[in-house]
XYZ file of C-alpha atoms in Angstrom:
757
model
C 45.263 158.298 191.165
C 48.742 156.995 191.789
C 49.125 153.300 191.506
C 49.234 151.853 195.084
C 51.627 149.164 193.974
C 54.186 151.806 193.449
C 54.421 152.263 197.238
C 55.769 148.650 197.441
C 58.958 149.466 195.233
C 60.873 151.350 198.126
C 60.036 148.669 200.677
C 61.261 145.962 198.149
C 64.300 147.898 197.583
C 65.019 148.099 201.215
C 64.354 144.401 201.855
C 66.577 143.302 199.054
C 69.115 146.204 199.312
C 72.056 143.697 199.408
C 71.047 141.850 196.128
C 70.241 144.946 194.207
C 73.422 146.683 195.312
C 75.654 143.772 194.181
C 73.894 143.658 190.708
C 73.912 147.271 190.388
C 77.565 147.559 191.057
C 78.497 144.852 188.742
C 76.350 146.465 186.002
C 78.121 149.791 186.599
C 81.500 148.153 186.377
C 80.547 146.191 183.245
C 78.974 149.098 181.401
C 81.384 151.527 182.441
C 84.327 149.672 181.132
C 82.625 148.565 178.033
C 81.411 152.275 177.302
C 84.840 153.484 177.983
C 86.467 150.988 175.475
C 83.746 151.608 172.983
C 84.135 155.252 172.934
C 88.021 155.004 172.976
C 87.718 152.341 170.170
C 85.419 154.566 168.031
C 87.780 157.646 168.543
C 90.846 155.480 167.813
C 89.370 153.699 164.742
C 88.217 157.124 163.390
C 91.550 158.682 163.805
C 93.173 155.557 162.270
C 90.944 155.459 159.245
C 91.337 159.208 158.642
C 95.144 158.814 158.950
C 95.427 157.000 155.470
C 94.523 160.158 153.790
C 95.707 162.646 156.395
C 99.236 161.205 156.393
C 99.056 159.928 152.689
C 100.011 156.167 153.679
C 101.325 154.124 151.023
C 99.497 151.687 148.955
C 102.385 149.225 149.506
C 106.284 149.074 149.319
C 108.892 146.878 147.848
C 112.612 146.598 148.371
C 115.297 145.938 145.763
C 118.910 144.775 145.988
C 120.397 148.157 144.713
C 119.241 151.701 144.273
C 116.818 151.956 141.185
C 118.149 153.812 138.105
C 115.940 156.792 136.802
C 114.987 154.556 133.809
C 114.064 151.713 136.100
C 111.748 154.075 138.115
C 110.227 155.470 134.878
C 109.446 151.858 133.693
C 107.907 150.952 137.024
C 105.643 154.080 137.271
C 104.195 153.254 133.684
C 102.057 150.721 135.794
C 99.948 153.727 136.845
C 101.525 154.329 140.272
C 103.895 157.028 141.648
C 107.044 155.756 143.510
C 108.629 157.465 146.524
C 112.019 156.696 147.989
C 111.572 155.442 151.561
C 115.093 154.202 152.339
C 116.058 153.132 155.710
C 119.258 152.272 157.692
C 118.838 149.720 160.537
C 121.112 150.118 163.483
C 121.853 148.516 166.783
C 122.032 150.683 169.835
C 123.749 150.095 173.183
C 120.618 148.861 175.032
C 120.409 145.705 172.902
C 117.578 146.902 170.632
C 117.430 147.888 166.935
C 116.280 151.185 165.386
C 115.040 151.420 161.801
C 115.994 154.966 160.915
C 114.332 157.067 157.989
C 115.012 160.585 156.818
C 111.956 162.935 157.626
C 109.171 162.162 155.254
C 107.505 165.011 153.327
C 105.533 163.284 150.648
C 104.364 159.749 151.742
C 103.965 157.987 155.053
C 103.943 161.158 156.954
C 104.960 161.523 160.591
C 102.823 162.721 163.592
C 104.679 164.709 166.286
C 103.435 163.559 169.615
C 105.874 165.547 171.834
C 108.894 167.791 171.560
C 110.245 168.836 168.086
C 111.172 167.334 164.769
C 115.108 166.765 164.395
C 116.710 169.966 162.917
C 120.474 169.118 163.397
C 122.871 166.293 162.356
C 122.964 165.277 166.083
C 119.195 165.076 166.810
C 116.863 162.281 166.400
C 113.079 161.797 166.983
C 112.058 158.317 168.071
C 108.751 156.367 168.253
C 106.858 157.142 171.245
C 105.910 153.470 172.085
C 109.515 152.377 171.771
C 110.644 155.280 174.012
C 108.017 154.343 176.678
C 109.087 150.733 176.724
C 112.822 151.652 177.068
C 112.382 154.693 179.516
C 113.714 157.149 177.059
C 112.666 160.850 177.097
C 113.235 163.952 175.301
C 116.714 165.125 175.959
C 118.306 161.752 176.349
C 121.245 160.571 174.228
C 121.330 157.593 172.039
C 124.636 156.363 170.499
C 124.377 155.062 166.800
C 127.466 154.049 164.865
C 129.720 155.694 167.632
C 127.968 158.883 167.191
C 125.713 160.580 169.781
C 122.090 161.679 169.032
C 119.852 163.690 171.277
C 116.216 162.802 171.291
C 114.439 165.947 170.079
C 110.936 164.482 170.093
C 108.601 161.581 170.270
C 106.694 160.730 166.925
C 104.314 158.047 165.603
C 105.122 156.945 161.990
C 101.790 156.449 160.099
C 103.073 153.174 158.306
C 104.262 151.736 161.728
C 101.163 151.931 164.047
C 102.447 148.475 165.049
C 106.079 147.960 165.278
C 106.475 144.770 163.067
C 110.093 144.620 161.991
C 109.314 141.830 159.441
C 106.126 140.591 157.483
C 106.716 137.155 158.774
C 106.642 138.066 162.566
C 103.963 136.721 164.423
C 103.888 139.666 166.788
C 105.169 143.220 166.682
C 107.911 144.198 169.022
C 107.867 147.591 170.707
C 110.442 146.829 173.183
C 113.505 145.604 171.248
C 112.598 147.347 167.929
C 111.905 150.913 167.129
C 111.596 153.407 164.264
C 112.999 156.883 164.104
C 113.523 159.931 161.800
C 116.594 162.143 161.493
C 117.461 164.901 159.070
C 118.704 164.131 155.489
C 122.089 164.922 156.097
C 122.288 162.825 159.299
C 120.766 159.972 157.315
C 123.365 160.208 154.575
C 126.012 159.958 157.325
C 124.996 156.503 158.049
C 126.486 155.273 154.807
C 125.278 152.092 152.821
C 126.390 149.265 155.279
C 122.851 148.880 156.601
C 120.916 150.841 153.981
C 117.787 149.314 152.533
C 116.550 150.456 149.159
C 112.637 150.461 149.909
C 110.255 152.251 147.631
C 106.720 153.184 148.523
C 104.111 153.407 145.885
C 100.694 155.223 145.486
C 98.133 154.059 142.841
C 96.887 156.559 140.458
C 93.687 154.819 140.942
C 93.423 153.599 144.427
C 91.477 150.153 144.918
C 88.091 150.322 146.471
C 88.493 147.270 148.698
C 90.828 144.357 149.605
C 89.753 142.135 146.654
C 90.620 144.989 144.129
C 93.666 145.634 145.993
C 94.837 142.156 145.763
C 94.119 142.212 141.848
C 96.110 145.332 141.441
C 98.909 144.095 143.639
C 99.236 140.846 141.732
C 99.390 142.682 138.495
C 101.886 145.121 139.804
C 104.003 142.331 141.347
C 104.088 140.517 137.954
C 105.258 143.668 136.168
C 107.817 144.583 138.773
C 109.357 141.092 138.964
C 109.823 141.273 134.992
C 111.352 144.641 135.263
C 113.646 143.573 138.190
C 114.849 140.609 135.989
C 115.422 142.786 133.007
C 117.375 145.428 134.969
C 119.294 142.797 137.034
C 117.943 144.325 140.292
C 116.206 141.646 142.330
C 113.118 142.360 144.415
C 113.982 141.234 147.969
C 110.723 142.420 149.718
C 107.280 143.340 148.512
C 104.197 144.209 150.814
C 100.887 145.681 149.516
C 99.252 147.811 152.035
C 96.388 145.338 152.715
C 98.858 142.651 153.855
C 101.236 145.034 155.762
C 100.790 144.051 159.549
C 102.665 147.224 160.424
C 99.589 149.278 158.967
C 96.890 147.006 159.149
C 97.251 144.980 162.416
C 96.277 147.957 164.634
C 92.956 148.735 162.843
C 91.991 144.886 162.794
C 92.756 144.560 166.536
C 90.700 147.699 167.401
C 87.694 146.573 165.327
C 88.029 143.038 166.744
C 88.065 144.525 170.333
C 84.906 146.427 169.661
C 82.934 143.423 168.508
C 84.342 141.070 171.296
C 83.770 143.436 174.186
C 80.269 144.181 173.048
C 79.394 140.460 172.911
C 81.061 140.211 176.367
C 78.636 142.827 177.763
C 75.573 141.206 176.325
C 76.476 137.805 177.941
C 76.849 139.529 181.324
C 73.458 141.386 180.881
C 71.637 138.169 179.847
C 73.087 136.338 182.854
C 72.085 139.189 185.231
C 68.577 139.487 183.443
C 68.172 135.765 184.087
C 69.215 136.063 187.744
C 66.659 139.047 187.982
C 63.950 136.705 186.169
C 64.499 133.895 188.720
C 64.548 136.292 191.782
C 61.236 137.885 190.482
C 59.810 134.344 189.843
C 60.672 133.484 193.456
C 59.084 136.686 194.681
C 55.799 135.885 192.764
C 55.844 132.465 194.418
C 56.106 133.996 197.911
C 53.521 136.581 197.195
C 51.023 134.365 195.435
C 48.252 134.830 197.817
C 48.501 138.684 197.473
C 48.792 138.524 193.590
C 45.714 136.238 193.554
C 43.731 138.742 195.700
C 44.755 141.769 193.570
C 43.854 139.954 190.488
C 40.379 139.013 192.023
C 40.121 142.749 193.065
C 40.401 143.879 189.454
C 44.123 144.372 188.862
C 45.042 143.226 185.188
C 47.904 140.921 184.436
C 49.369 143.898 182.582
C 49.577 146.029 185.688
C 51.307 143.286 187.725
C 53.805 142.718 184.894
C 54.638 146.374 184.630
C 55.032 146.455 188.504
C 57.426 143.596 188.708
C 59.309 144.840 185.623
C 59.981 148.263 187.279
C 62.734 147.253 189.672
C 65.010 145.255 187.115
C 64.527 147.941 184.408
C 65.155 150.737 186.980
C 68.333 149.293 188.241
C 69.539 148.534 184.673
C 68.759 152.188 183.509
C 70.496 153.881 186.448
C 73.402 151.520 186.297
C 73.639 152.203 182.493
C 73.474 156.055 182.965
C 76.242 155.944 185.602
C 78.352 153.488 183.815
C 78.259 155.614 180.694
C 79.210 158.762 182.648
C 82.153 156.862 184.016
C 82.839 155.418 180.476
C 82.953 158.661 178.789
C 85.096 160.247 181.391
C 87.762 158.320 183.504
C 87.302 154.916 181.914
C 87.632 156.303 178.409
C 91.126 157.416 179.219
C 92.038 154.203 180.843
C 90.972 152.135 177.639
C 92.907 154.860 175.423
C 95.937 154.300 177.581
C 95.848 150.643 177.039
C 95.924 150.980 173.310
C 98.564 153.669 173.533
C 100.506 151.115 175.655
C 100.612 148.751 172.619
C 100.268 150.718 169.407
C 102.177 153.751 167.909
C 98.986 155.706 167.223
C 98.876 159.359 166.376
C 97.138 161.875 168.744
C 93.384 160.978 168.758
C 90.366 163.377 169.551
C 87.540 161.853 171.685
C 84.286 161.370 169.548
C 81.096 161.046 171.662
C 79.703 157.883 169.991
C 75.830 157.280 169.731
C 76.687 153.656 168.833
C 78.383 153.096 172.205
C 75.257 154.604 174.048
C 73.078 152.244 171.964
C 75.198 149.182 172.834
C 75.655 149.874 176.423
C 72.383 151.265 177.359
C 69.494 150.693 174.770
C 70.383 147.056 173.956
C 70.931 145.992 177.611
C 67.605 147.505 178.557
C 65.853 145.636 175.798
C 67.501 142.251 176.786
C 66.577 142.846 180.419
C 62.967 143.715 179.348
C 62.537 140.834 177.130
C 63.900 138.269 179.439
C 61.833 139.328 182.424
C 58.837 139.886 180.260
C 58.892 136.344 178.988
C 59.203 134.889 182.679
C 56.556 137.255 184.006
C 54.048 136.474 181.169
C 54.482 132.926 181.713
C 54.382 133.112 185.602
C 51.293 135.504 185.817
C 49.144 133.710 183.117
C 47.640 131.603 185.745
C 44.133 132.271 187.185
C 43.557 134.314 190.309
C 42.133 131.261 192.058
C 45.337 129.318 191.485
C 47.419 132.147 192.915
C 45.013 132.269 196.086
C 45.504 128.497 196.527
C 49.181 128.820 195.926
C 48.790 126.167 193.168
C 51.375 127.635 190.600
C 52.159 124.340 188.950
C 50.719 124.156 185.427
C 51.024 120.425 185.212
C 50.320 118.734 188.538
C 52.580 115.718 189.140
C 50.543 112.651 190.333
C 53.352 111.659 192.537
C 56.950 112.627 193.544
C 60.046 111.604 191.529
C 60.707 108.222 192.741
C 64.200 107.650 194.409
C 65.798 104.404 195.344
C 64.818 103.582 199.001
C 68.362 102.160 199.514
C 69.656 105.715 199.490
C 69.784 107.239 202.884
C 67.049 109.421 203.998
C 69.161 112.512 204.228
C 70.825 111.969 200.778
C 67.235 111.778 199.339
C 66.380 114.745 200.857
C 69.361 116.659 199.294
C 68.443 115.189 195.932
C 65.095 116.469 196.270
C 66.236 120.039 197.179
C 68.117 120.027 193.867
C 65.363 118.759 191.906
C 63.107 121.402 193.301
C 65.464 124.094 192.682
C 66.795 122.794 189.292
C 66.373 126.205 187.238
C 68.497 127.857 189.939
C 71.168 125.223 189.809
C 71.303 125.125 185.960
C 71.771 128.935 186.203
C 74.569 128.538 188.597
C 76.401 125.936 186.271
C 76.025 128.311 183.263
C 77.279 131.276 185.407
C 80.339 129.268 186.752
C 81.082 128.258 183.131
C 81.224 131.715 181.974
C 83.131 132.821 185.044
C 85.628 129.970 184.674
C 86.116 130.835 181.078
C 87.066 134.365 182.078
C 89.330 133.249 184.680
C 91.016 130.668 182.598
C 91.884 133.301 179.981
C 93.417 135.556 182.613
C 95.490 132.595 184.211
C 96.687 130.866 181.301
C 98.024 133.689 179.268
C 101.264 134.309 180.989
C 102.125 130.430 181.461
C 101.377 130.067 177.710
C 103.688 132.768 176.773
C 106.439 131.391 179.053
C 106.043 127.936 177.658
C 106.369 129.374 174.016
C 109.487 131.210 175.100
C 111.071 128.346 176.759
C 110.279 126.009 173.725
C 111.928 128.638 171.373
C 114.976 129.322 173.477
C 115.482 125.526 174.153
C 115.216 124.569 170.503
C 117.075 127.400 168.813
C 119.361 126.284 166.049
C 122.179 128.431 167.246
C 122.958 131.457 169.434
C 123.664 133.549 166.369
C 122.009 133.056 162.886
C 123.625 135.193 160.265
C 121.850 135.882 156.825
C 124.504 137.450 154.445
C 123.915 139.760 151.392
C 126.689 137.900 149.568
C 128.990 134.877 150.566
C 131.674 135.726 152.899
C 134.132 133.565 154.519
C 135.124 133.429 158.329
C 137.734 132.087 160.678
C 135.178 131.512 163.311
C 135.579 127.587 163.940
C 131.928 127.300 165.335
C 130.492 128.876 162.268
C 128.645 126.544 159.985
C 127.433 127.578 156.325
C 123.767 127.172 155.323
C 121.634 128.385 152.669
C 118.285 130.001 153.100
C 115.536 131.534 151.154
C 111.641 132.560 151.668
C 108.655 130.943 149.884
C 104.932 131.099 150.657
C 102.354 128.422 151.282
C 99.369 128.505 149.019
C 96.034 129.999 149.926
C 93.909 126.849 150.327
C 90.727 125.971 152.302
C 90.317 129.483 153.483
C 93.880 129.667 154.977
C 95.997 132.809 154.308
C 99.366 132.411 152.628
C 102.169 131.957 155.103
C 105.869 132.919 154.745
C 108.022 129.769 154.853
C 111.670 129.922 155.659
C 113.642 127.303 153.571
C 116.992 126.111 154.819
C 119.705 124.330 153.010
C 121.564 122.210 155.737
C 124.898 120.613 155.560
C 124.572 116.645 155.749
C 126.849 116.505 158.864
C 125.399 119.552 160.555
C 126.480 120.312 164.141
C 123.540 122.333 164.914
C 120.588 120.139 163.515
C 119.958 116.464 163.835
C 118.080 115.769 160.700
C 117.468 112.372 159.049
C 116.351 112.818 155.221
C 115.099 109.741 153.407
C 116.376 108.675 150.223
C 113.704 110.637 148.096
C 115.180 113.528 146.041
C 112.321 115.692 146.934
C 112.312 114.867 150.606
C 112.262 117.550 153.141
C 111.825 117.991 156.989
C 109.207 120.538 158.281
C 109.306 122.305 161.541
C 106.621 121.666 164.335
C 105.299 125.066 163.734
C 104.584 124.161 160.133
C 103.070 120.796 161.100
C 100.706 122.144 163.716
C 99.522 125.084 162.033
C 98.935 123.705 158.520
C 97.992 120.068 159.906
C 100.829 118.473 157.974
C 102.069 115.021 158.909
C 105.171 112.822 157.923
C 104.399 111.207 154.592
C 102.268 114.177 153.204
C 103.105 116.229 150.127
C 103.302 119.903 150.430
C 103.410 122.654 147.851
C 104.800 126.161 148.318
C 105.513 128.933 145.784
C 107.803 131.878 145.167
C 107.305 134.966 147.286
C 107.473 137.300 144.360
C 106.539 134.881 141.460
C 104.346 132.245 140.352
C 106.650 129.244 140.334
C 105.622 126.377 142.566
C 107.685 123.764 144.412
C 106.284 120.374 145.596
C 108.069 118.371 148.357
C 107.591 115.104 150.195
C 107.590 115.390 154.086
C 110.113 113.025 155.429
C 109.826 114.112 158.988
C 108.943 116.738 161.641
C 111.796 118.591 163.450
C 111.172 120.236 166.858
C 111.451 123.847 165.841
C 108.635 126.020 167.040
C 110.070 129.405 166.381
C 109.095 129.513 162.791
C 107.229 127.907 159.841
C 110.263 126.286 158.223
C 111.361 123.690 155.612
C 114.840 121.900 156.023
C 116.455 120.204 153.063
C 120.132 119.006 152.405
C 122.165 121.946 151.043
C 122.970 120.068 147.890
C 119.269 119.569 147.270
C 118.613 123.217 147.972
C 121.073 124.689 145.604
C 119.804 122.199 142.827
C 116.182 123.096 143.556
C 116.647 126.774 143.533
C 119.245 127.016 140.623
C 122.348 127.994 142.819
C 125.752 127.112 142.387
C 126.800 123.793 144.157
C 129.030 125.692 146.634
C 126.583 128.471 147.214
C 125.628 129.634 150.719
C 124.207 132.924 152.160
C 124.529 132.294 156.018
C 126.068 130.921 158.949
C 124.894 129.124 162.275
C 127.286 129.873 165.210
C 127.116 129.782 169.012
C 129.516 132.593 169.203
C 129.607 135.967 167.553
C 131.278 136.277 164.233
C 133.412 139.322 164.239
C 135.443 139.056 161.082
C 132.742 139.832 158.437
C 132.105 143.291 157.528
C 128.591 144.758 158.469
C 128.293 145.785 154.753
C 127.825 142.123 153.857
C 125.363 141.135 156.856
C 121.832 141.451 156.028
C 120.325 140.238 159.329
C 121.601 138.671 162.674
C 118.957 136.577 164.606
C 119.508 136.014 168.221
C 117.443 134.824 171.176
C 115.925 138.318 171.447
C 114.439 138.109 167.909
C 113.009 134.745 168.627
C 111.254 135.700 171.813
C 109.781 138.954 170.644
C 106.234 137.499 170.471
C 106.124 136.454 174.184
C 107.811 139.659 175.253
C 105.592 141.946 173.494
C 102.339 140.294 174.366
C 103.206 140.243 178.107
C 103.662 143.905 177.734
C 100.558 144.681 175.781
C 98.286 142.352 177.660
C 99.617 142.437 181.290
C 97.317 144.957 182.585
C 94.261 143.314 180.918
C 94.790 140.082 182.746
C 94.209 141.612 186.136
C 90.666 142.690 184.907
C 89.893 139.310 183.839
C 90.929 137.927 187.266
C 88.785 140.301 189.111
C 85.671 140.179 186.853
C 85.620 136.417 186.723
C 85.635 136.029 190.587
C 83.072 138.814 190.998
C 80.866 137.098 188.423
C 81.247 133.664 190.153
C 80.470 135.056 193.696
C 77.627 137.249 192.499
C 75.736 134.462 190.792
C 76.402 131.774 193.340
C 75.437 134.107 196.173
C 72.097 135.450 194.772
C 70.990 131.845 193.568
C 71.900 130.199 196.728
C 70.255 132.968 198.694
C 67.017 132.402 196.587
C 67.164 128.643 197.417
C 67.312 129.270 201.153
C 64.413 131.890 200.982
C 62.307 129.487 198.769
C 62.774 126.818 201.456
C 62.364 129.128 204.481
C 59.129 127.440 205.738
C 60.458 123.925 205.276
C 63.654 125.216 207.182
C 61.532 126.729 210.077
C 59.548 123.295 210.294
C 62.869 121.311 210.662
C 63.765 123.640 213.566
C 60.514 123.035 215.196
C 61.087 119.309 214.794
C 64.424 119.814 216.707
C 66.975 119.733 214.097
C 70.058 121.713 214.750
C 71.387 124.575 212.518
C 74.283 122.307 211.387
C 72.056 119.601 210.336
C 69.757 122.124 208.438
C 72.828 123.543 206.742
C 73.596 119.946 205.688
C 70.086 119.544 204.060
C 69.876 122.936 202.354
C 73.480 124.562 201.933
C 75.279 121.299 201.283
C 73.337 120.451 198.090
C 74.363 124.032 196.643
C 77.996 123.237 197.817
C 77.929 120.022 196.015
C 76.495 121.612 192.789
C 78.905 124.500 192.955
C 82.117 122.429 193.481
C 81.026 119.856 191.028
C 80.239 122.633 188.505
C 83.740 124.126 189.118
C 85.487 120.931 188.316
C 83.182 119.835 185.460
C 83.135 123.104 183.659
C 87.067 123.384 183.507
C 87.400 120.670 180.837
C 84.697 122.331 178.906
C 86.459 125.852 179.145
C 89.688 124.320 178.295
C 88.330 122.911 174.940
C 86.380 126.058 174.182
C 89.432 128.022 174.915
C 91.627 125.662 172.712
C 89.379 126.000 169.694
C 88.980 129.972 170.096
C 92.858 130.240 170.418
C 93.501 128.027 167.415
C 90.929 130.006 165.358
C 92.549 133.440 166.470
C 96.112 132.330 166.017
C 95.378 131.001 162.563
C 95.187 134.792 161.418
C 98.689 135.525 162.734
C 101.984 134.750 160.949
C 103.776 131.867 162.715
C 102.369 129.560 165.284
C 101.695 130.060 168.951
C 100.916 126.609 170.537
C 97.904 126.573 172.927
C 99.220 125.561 176.299
C 97.613 125.404 179.946
C 99.628 123.820 182.788
C 97.874 121.601 185.133
C 98.457 124.068 187.971
C 96.184 126.683 186.428
C 93.141 124.300 186.753
C 94.168 123.651 190.409
C 94.431 127.383 190.947
C 90.872 127.956 189.585
C 89.465 125.225 191.706
C 91.070 126.440 194.870
C 90.099 130.157 194.241
C 86.471 129.050 193.358
C 86.269 126.954 196.683
C 87.667 129.844 198.747
C 85.277 132.248 197.111
C 82.365 129.913 197.842
C 83.567 129.413 201.456
C 82.621 132.954 201.935
C 79.177 132.519 200.309
C 78.540 129.434 202.342
C 79.354 131.202 205.584
C 76.837 134.003 204.664
C 74.182 131.151 203.733
C 74.731 129.502 207.099
C 74.064 132.752 208.841
C 70.899 133.265 206.826
C 69.634 129.698 207.911
C 70.110 130.694 211.570
C 68.101 133.723 210.927
C 65.104 131.950 209.709
C 62.358 132.302 212.480
C 60.340 129.345 214.016
C 57.283 131.314 213.062
C 57.897 131.029 209.543
C 56.452 127.553 209.434
C 53.023 129.065 210.431
C 52.992 131.427 207.495
C 51.180 130.902 204.233
C 49.828 127.640 205.609
C 47.734 125.809 203.040
């Protein structure tokens, strides 16, 4: 015989269709997006991991001042490695960006052809797909490099440049103003040696098993390489093992991080919705107490009733999960993949149907929904049938009502009692608003924070042009000012990663930096980026070490200079040359506000301009711009859903009292003041009070996240963002309040006669 209670389910669905529809759609959207991201993530990360072997990605690379001799290569390879030439030439093109050009690879760091053909003639070039997309370049277009026209033959992905980092010290990759490309061997030779970099990639004969082993092998190899470089008079100018190479590792770390982050996000959403379901079910049980008591007295067990009240939440969850997964595995999977391809230079991936994604988006949410509602139902239905028949659902009967000060007006006291009587609902509203505000803040703060960072950098640039030379060269440019520079690293202390530090030797009467050193011989001034990221203050002592050696240097901090662009140390040029054993008149760079045109490109290692300084903000806007709209929409939907459902429950729970006040002659506007106004007060107060909490949580999260990036991005949220959030919340709640006012109007007078005790 069929359970008669089953017949109630369609009627319940019809009577609460609006509530179930809203929850159903939110679950579909949440699960669909998360499922799509997890499927795309799983497919991407598998393709990424397989690429290390498929494309024979290097275990690391180093760069030396001049081409290694055969004997030097043989000596280096005695360290149980195999070396491969991976030379590149870095050339500027007419659109203001830079291309790092390699000859086509055949042995190591192989290339994935995404579209078109590999270059076959001296006038053909294949460029990175991501760089092409960001600069509106297509196959068949022409690029001019060194006054020579090249036709784009294909779009490629270089396996060692899945993220387009031009330097290991960059905080963020730059796929807008920086790209990589390949040409034929003959075309590469034609670029000459002016911008040629002698990079060598290595593969271990016995590859390390993990990052710890990789670090040990790398440190041993660096020590041997440095000794050999000193013996052969061929200095190491750059050394990056694979495990620290952002161009290789950043993409994989980001994809793995997204997987964990978006899964946690889904579980939070499901828990909030499960709690909303539990409260609505609890309210339903309170309304149907007489019926439940009669059923229990008639022989229905507590288990049968629990199964009945669990059916709708689990059914809604299951159907939403199935539809969400279908969307995730089809259209939304492609949307998620397009977002990754919009940021990273990944090879072509093949979709892998992930059981892990199904478990995370269907099985676990169902379990969470089941457990949350089961706990509430077991607690609620544990009372005796007699208590249900009497509608006495309180476990601990209060002897008297909570005492309120009689000096408080009667209407205010009434509103306060409404809040206390519905406290669980209001607590849920506060938690939901906190979560929604956190999502909204992330969406709203991102662009202003990047704009602020960009403004800080551009307004605090040392000079419009910063030249780093391969060898000292004189110029007739009157605005040019000599400086010295080298790179050191911070020590790995207190769990913090080693950071690259730019060390500058500045002229005492510098026209570009207003620095005030104290009398100490070891006194230096550090940048604000150094001070903020590593928590260093004036008067502290800092220790840094050689980038490719073990020698350490200790300095006293005389002050902090407002320079947010890089982690940097400034010292007098005389002190610089003495500290690092250079000649007294040695220098290797120029600051200038105008371009220097009388130094041959052959002697220029790097030119730093405003485009180089602002690459972080520029790239993050490109990579994350589309994601922000998702956060806006989801935050607003979450806010309105929770407030609407719970305020609706409060009205329904007090329907009998509302009906009685109508009988007593109260107008609808007065009743709204008693029952809708308390909710309005709680909602608006929650919006205002949770914003500072979100602000501090977000600040902590950002500091922890940015700590893993090279450089420093200051957490910054302008005041207008908070105002925007409050206004948006009030506008959203105005719609909900209007709907609740209509609901109050629809409460019939006869409701007061129902369920009379």
